[in-house]
Short mmCIF file of C-alpha atoms in Angstrom, two decimals:
data_model
loop_
_atom_site.label_atom_id
_atom_site.label_comp_id
_atom_site.label_asym_id
_atom_site.label_seq_id
_atom_site.Cartn_x
_atom_site.Cartn_y
_atom_site.Cartn_z
CA UNK A 1 -0.23 -0.56 0.24
CA UNK A 2 1.84 2.34 -1.23
CA UNK A 3 0.47 6.25 1.37
CA UNK A 4 -0.92 8.45 -0.19
CA UNK A 5 -4.02 6.09 -0.36
CA UNK A 6 -3.90 6.13 3.06
CA UNK A 7 -4.10 10.25 3.19
CA UNK A 8 -6.91 9.76 0.67
CA UNK A 9 -9.12 7.56 3.40
CA UNK A 10 -8.48 9.85 6.13
CA UNK A 11 -9.43 12.85 3.44
CA UNK A 12 -12.79 11.18 3.05
CA UNK A 13 -13.10 9.90 6.75
CA UNK A 14 -13.52 13.53 7.49
CA UNK A 15 -15.93 13.95 3.35
CA UNK A 16 -18.33 11.59 5.53
CA UNK A 17 -18.58 12.72 8.71
CA UNK A 18 -19.61 16.11 7.83
CA UNK A 19 -21.52 15.06 5.44
CA UNK A 20 -23.92 13.45 8.44
CA UNK A 21 -23.12 16.24 10.85
CA UNK A 22 -24.45 18.23 7.64
CA UNK A 23 -27.51 15.59 7.03
CA UNK A 24 -28.13 15.36 11.11
CA UNK A 25 -27.99 18.23 12.85
CA UNK A 26 -30.89 20.44 13.54
CA UNK A 27 -29.73 23.60 14.16
CA UNK A 28 -27.41 25.55 10.58
CA UNK A 29 -24.74 26.33 13.31
CA UNK A 30 -24.13 22.46 13.40
CA UNK A 31 -24.50 22.11 10.03
CA UNK A 32 -21.62 24.14 9.47
CA UNK A 33 -19.09 22.35 11.24
CA UNK A 34 -20.02 19.68 8.68
CA UNK A 35 -19.41 21.73 6.05
CA UNK A 36 -15.75 22.67 7.70
CA UNK A 37 -15.35 19.09 8.13
CA UNK A 38 -15.18 18.65 4.74
CA UNK A 39 -13.45 22.18 3.57
CA UNK A 40 -10.81 20.21 5.48
CA UNK A 41 -10.97 16.16 4.34
CA UNK A 42 -10.61 18.44 0.90
CA UNK A 43 -7.37 20.64 1.35
CA UNK A 44 -5.95 17.02 3.06
CA UNK A 45 -7.05 15.01 -0.24
CA UNK A 46 -5.34 18.20 -2.53
CA UNK A 47 -2.13 18.81 -0.72
CA UNK A 48 -1.32 14.88 -0.57
CA UNK A 49 -2.37 14.52 -4.34
CA UNK A 50 0.10 16.85 -5.25
CA UNK A 51 2.55 16.26 -2.46
CA UNK A 52 2.86 12.14 -3.40
CA UNK A 53 2.92 12.44 -7.02
CA UNK A 54 4.46 14.33 -9.90
CA UNK A 55 1.77 16.94 -9.84
CA UNK A 56 3.06 20.09 -9.60
CA UNK A 57 3.58 20.92 -5.66
CA UNK A 58 2.94 24.77 -6.13
CA UNK A 59 0.05 24.40 -7.46
CA UNK A 60 -1.11 21.58 -4.82
CA UNK A 61 -0.60 24.00 -1.62
CA UNK A 62 -1.89 27.00 -3.50
CA UNK A 63 -5.11 25.32 -4.22
CA UNK A 64 -5.27 24.27 -0.52
CA UNK A 65 -4.69 27.59 0.17
CA UNK A 66 -7.03 28.99 -1.45
CA UNK A 67 -9.73 26.48 0.21
CA UNK A 68 -9.14 28.21 3.11
CA UNK A 69 -10.24 31.16 1.93
CA UNK A 70 -13.28 30.28 0.30
CA UNK A 71 -13.57 28.53 3.63
CA UNK A 72 -13.49 31.90 6.15
CA UNK A 73 -15.75 33.58 3.07
CA UNK A 74 -18.34 30.98 3.42
CA UNK A 75 -18.21 30.83 7.85
CA UNK A 76 -18.15 34.89 7.65
CA UNK A 77 -21.51 34.78 5.67
CA UNK A 78 -23.54 31.32 7.87
CA UNK A 79 -22.99 33.58 10.85
CA UNK A 80 -24.82 36.55 9.06
CA UNK A 81 -27.92 34.26 7.65
CA UNK A 82 -27.61 32.28 10.73
CA UNK A 83 -28.10 36.15 12.13
CA UNK A 84 -30.82 37.26 9.95
CA UNK A 85 -32.74 34.03 10.64
CA UNK A 86 -32.44 33.71 14.56
CA UNK A 87 -33.65 37.49 14.56
CA UNK A 88 -36.61 36.55 12.37
CA UNK A 89 -37.36 33.15 13.76
CA UNK A 90 -36.53 33.27 17.33
CA UNK A 91 -34.41 29.92 16.87
CA UNK A 92 -31.32 28.95 14.80
CA UNK A 93 -32.54 25.33 14.25
CA UNK A 94 -32.76 24.47 9.93
CA UNK A 95 -36.70 23.48 10.47
CA UNK A 96 -37.87 26.87 11.05
CA UNK A 97 -37.49 28.46 7.77
CA UNK A 98 -39.89 26.07 6.36
CA UNK A 99 -43.10 27.80 5.53
CA UNK A 100 -43.50 30.17 2.93
CA UNK A 101 -45.14 32.92 3.05
CA UNK A 102 -47.95 33.21 0.88
CA UNK B 1 14.22 1.93 8.46
CA UNK B 2 13.25 3.28 11.38
CA UNK B 3 12.47 6.47 10.16
CA UNK B 4 9.95 4.92 8.37
CA UNK B 5 8.06 3.66 11.55
CA UNK B 6 8.38 6.44 13.32
CA UNK B 7 6.64 8.44 9.96
CA UNK B 8 3.71 5.78 9.85
CA UNK B 9 3.43 6.36 13.76
CA UNK B 10 3.21 9.62 12.96
CA UNK B 11 0.77 9.50 10.57
CA UNK B 12 -1.47 7.12 12.93
CA UNK B 13 -0.67 9.82 15.73
CA UNK B 14 -2.39 12.73 13.64
CA UNK B 15 -5.39 11.28 11.35
CA UNK B 16 -6.76 9.61 15.26
CA UNK B 17 -6.90 12.96 16.52
CA UNK B 18 -8.03 14.37 12.75
CA UNK B 19 -11.35 11.54 12.91
CA UNK B 20 -11.09 12.04 16.69
CA UNK B 21 -12.04 15.24 16.17
CA UNK B 22 -14.60 14.52 13.65
CA UNK B 23 -16.63 12.51 14.91
CA UNK B 24 -16.98 14.42 18.63
CA UNK B 25 -17.52 17.63 16.16
CA UNK B 26 -20.74 15.71 14.51
CA UNK B 27 -22.06 13.54 17.78
CA UNK B 28 -21.46 15.65 20.32
CA UNK B 29 -25.39 16.68 22.15
CA UNK B 30 -23.70 20.66 22.80
CA UNK B 31 -22.54 23.39 20.09
CA UNK B 32 -19.69 24.19 21.92
CA UNK B 33 -18.27 20.87 22.42
CA UNK B 34 -19.09 19.54 18.89
CA UNK B 35 -17.00 22.81 18.27
CA UNK B 36 -14.44 21.81 20.30
CA UNK B 37 -14.23 18.16 18.37
CA UNK B 38 -13.55 21.23 15.24
CA UNK B 39 -11.00 22.67 16.76
CA UNK B 40 -8.87 19.45 17.55
CA UNK B 41 -9.73 17.54 14.24
CA UNK B 42 -8.60 20.51 12.68
CA UNK B 43 -4.56 20.73 14.64
CA UNK B 44 -4.69 16.77 13.74
CA UNK B 45 -5.44 17.93 10.13
CA UNK B 46 -2.18 20.32 10.82
CA UNK B 47 -0.07 17.18 12.16
CA UNK B 48 -1.12 15.55 8.38
CA UNK B 49 -0.02 18.27 6.30
CA UNK B 50 3.13 18.98 7.94
CA UNK B 51 3.70 15.23 7.44
CA UNK B 52 3.82 16.22 3.97
CA UNK B 53 6.28 18.32 3.99
CA UNK B 54 3.97 20.87 3.83
CA UNK B 55 4.33 23.25 6.89
CA UNK B 56 3.66 27.42 5.54
CA UNK B 57 -0.29 25.29 4.92
CA UNK B 58 0.05 23.79 8.26
CA UNK B 59 0.62 26.98 10.07
CA UNK B 60 -2.11 28.26 7.92
CA UNK B 61 -4.33 25.90 8.99
CA UNK B 62 -4.07 27.11 12.67
CA UNK B 63 -3.91 30.44 11.42
CA UNK B 64 -7.41 30.67 9.24
CA UNK B 65 -9.14 27.74 10.96
CA UNK B 66 -8.20 27.16 14.42
CA UNK B 67 -7.69 31.09 15.34
CA UNK B 68 -10.42 32.44 12.50
CA UNK B 69 -13.14 30.54 11.12
CA UNK B 70 -13.74 28.67 14.82
CA UNK B 71 -14.52 32.17 16.12
CA UNK B 72 -16.89 33.01 14.07
CA UNK B 73 -18.64 29.65 15.12
CA UNK B 74 -18.34 30.34 18.40
CA UNK B 75 -19.58 33.87 17.30
CA UNK B 76 -22.74 32.17 15.72
CA UNK B 77 -23.64 30.57 18.72
CA UNK B 78 -23.69 32.87 21.19
CA UNK B 79 -25.26 34.87 19.05
CA UNK B 80 -28.29 33.09 18.76
CA UNK B 81 -28.13 30.75 21.90
CA UNK B 82 -32.18 30.07 22.34
CA UNK B 83 -31.21 26.84 25.45
CA UNK B 84 -27.87 26.09 26.73
CA UNK B 85 -27.05 23.23 24.09
CA UNK B 86 -28.16 25.65 21.59
CA UNK B 87 -31.04 23.14 20.38
CA UNK B 88 -29.07 19.94 19.75
CA UNK B 89 -30.13 18.70 23.07
CA UNK B 90 -32.55 16.26 21.67
CA UNK B 91 -29.62 14.34 19.36
CA UNK B 92 -30.59 13.95 16.24
CA UNK B 93 -32.94 10.48 16.31
CA UNK B 94 -33.44 7.47 14.99
CA UNK B 95 -35.34 9.35 11.52
CA UNK B 96 -32.09 11.72 10.85
CA UNK B 97 -29.51 9.80 12.38
CA UNK B 98 -30.23 6.97 9.65
CA UNK B 99 -30.46 9.89 6.51
CA UNK B 100 -27.39 10.52 8.06
CA UNK B 101 -25.34 7.44 7.60
CA UNK B 102 -26.91 7.01 4.24
CA UNK B 103 -25.59 10.71 3.40
CA UNK B 104 -22.55 9.83 4.67
CA UNK B 105 -22.12 7.04 2.87
CA UNK B 106 -24.08 7.68 -0.39
CA UNK B 107 -20.33 9.40 -2.28
CA UNK B 108 -18.58 6.69 -0.02
CA UNK B 109 -19.30 4.22 -1.82
CA UNK B 110 -18.58 5.66 -5.10
CA UNK B 111 -15.31 7.55 -3.99
CA UNK B 112 -14.15 3.84 -2.08
CA UNK B 113 -13.95 1.56 -5.11
CA UNK B 114 -12.42 4.43 -7.16
CA UNK B 115 -9.50 4.56 -4.79
CA UNK B 116 -8.78 1.29 -5.14
CA UNK B 117 -9.53 0.84 -8.90
CA UNK B 118 -7.50 3.79 -10.20
CA UNK B 119 -5.61 5.44 -7.26
CA UNK B 120 -2.23 6.05 -8.71
CA UNK B 121 0.75 5.19 -7.60
CA UNK B 122 2.41 7.89 -5.27
CA UNK B 123 5.83 8.48 -3.55
CA UNK B 124 6.86 7.60 -1.11
CA UNK B 125 8.10 10.42 0.39
CA UNK B 126 6.77 14.08 -0.20
CA UNK B 127 8.22 17.67 -2.10
CA UNK B 128 9.67 19.66 -0.71
CA UNK B 129 8.45 23.11 -1.79
CA UNK B 130 9.49 26.31 0.23
CA UNK B 131 7.34 29.34 1.09
CA UNK B 132 9.08 31.73 -1.04
CA UNK B 133 8.15 29.17 -4.33
CA UNK B 134 4.96 29.70 -3.29
CA UNK B 135 5.22 33.32 -3.19
CA UNK B 136 7.20 33.01 -6.43
CA UNK B 137 3.37 31.84 -7.24
CA UNK B 138 0.99 33.61 -6.03
CA UNK B 139 2.91 36.52 -8.14
CA UNK B 140 2.97 34.17 -11.33
CA UNK B 141 1.42 31.97 -12.71
CA UNK B 142 -2.19 31.74 -9.80
CA UNK B 143 -2.07 35.88 -10.16
CA UNK B 144 -6.03 35.61 -10.96
CA UNK B 145 -6.25 33.39 -8.19
CA UNK B 146 -4.98 35.16 -6.00
CA UNK B 147 -6.79 38.55 -7.13
CA UNK B 148 -10.13 36.41 -6.67
CA UNK B 149 -9.68 35.53 -4.04
CA UNK B 150 -9.66 38.50 -2.49
CA UNK B 151 -12.66 39.77 -3.99
CA UNK B 152 -14.81 36.98 -2.81
CA UNK B 153 -13.78 37.53 0.05
CA UNK B 154 -14.43 41.61 -0.24
CA UNK B 155 -18.17 40.28 -1.24
CA UNK B 156 -18.69 38.46 1.59
CA UNK B 157 -17.57 41.04 4.30
CA UNK B 158 -19.45 42.99 2.83
CA UNK B 159 -22.96 40.73 2.09
CA UNK B 160 -22.36 39.76 6.27
CA UNK B 161 -22.24 42.97 6.87
CA UNK B 162 -25.76 44.30 4.57
CA UNK B 163 -27.35 40.60 5.91
CA UNK B 164 -27.28 41.50 9.44
CA UNK B 165 -27.40 45.43 9.33
CA UNK B 166 -29.64 47.13 10.98
CA UNK B 167 -31.90 49.83 10.58
CA UNK B 168 -32.11 52.01 12.93
CA UNK B 169 -35.32 53.09 14.34
CA UNK B 170 -36.79 50.21 11.95
CA UNK B 171 -39.65 47.04 12.94
CA UNK B 172 -38.12 45.31 16.36
#
């Protein structure tokens, strides 16, 4: 077995954990934690693939930094959305904003 | 030979930290504990980055994720908290966890066979890239991505301010 497969397996397990949290959590913040886990697995997978194969290592590491920047931007926006939802609906559960106005 | 076993032991240690933190992050009944699990998992992944000789990425992981993103999540927990557990007290329930397991197994069922069949043979040792080369890459071939991520961050910041802003004297 080569090391790349082990790193990709860890990244895959992080993806699975994040997806589980995204589906099973009741609150928006819990779902956000799951998304962060998934993005972490993505970064690990990118860096492992770039460092352990003949691919461009600079591209891989910069890609992981880009994923981190996107995660920060996404967390900022989700924080604002969670604030708006909890202000309008009283709590931040994912089921709260499920009714259409009409 | 000894160094090889040391590397394997370090890999097992860091991946155990990352996965145990992840399990705590998805299963804790309190959101603050879930965020603590996320921090542990982020440190484990930073250790894996160090093992991959991506030291700059590992430091950025600690700086950006542990330093900034978890603080944002903590603000989200504090500002919206309705009860002590943040609304996760009763857990996902049987149907919720079944759906979660199904959702987690669906991509794994596709990706694991892909990894087994098409997995390329990697080098046993990672390459070493200095931060200077990363900087040269950012200012050379990847300038566009660098500029675009700054625009995305600016747009996210402006959007967050716009969403959370409340006019003085507005309803409430």
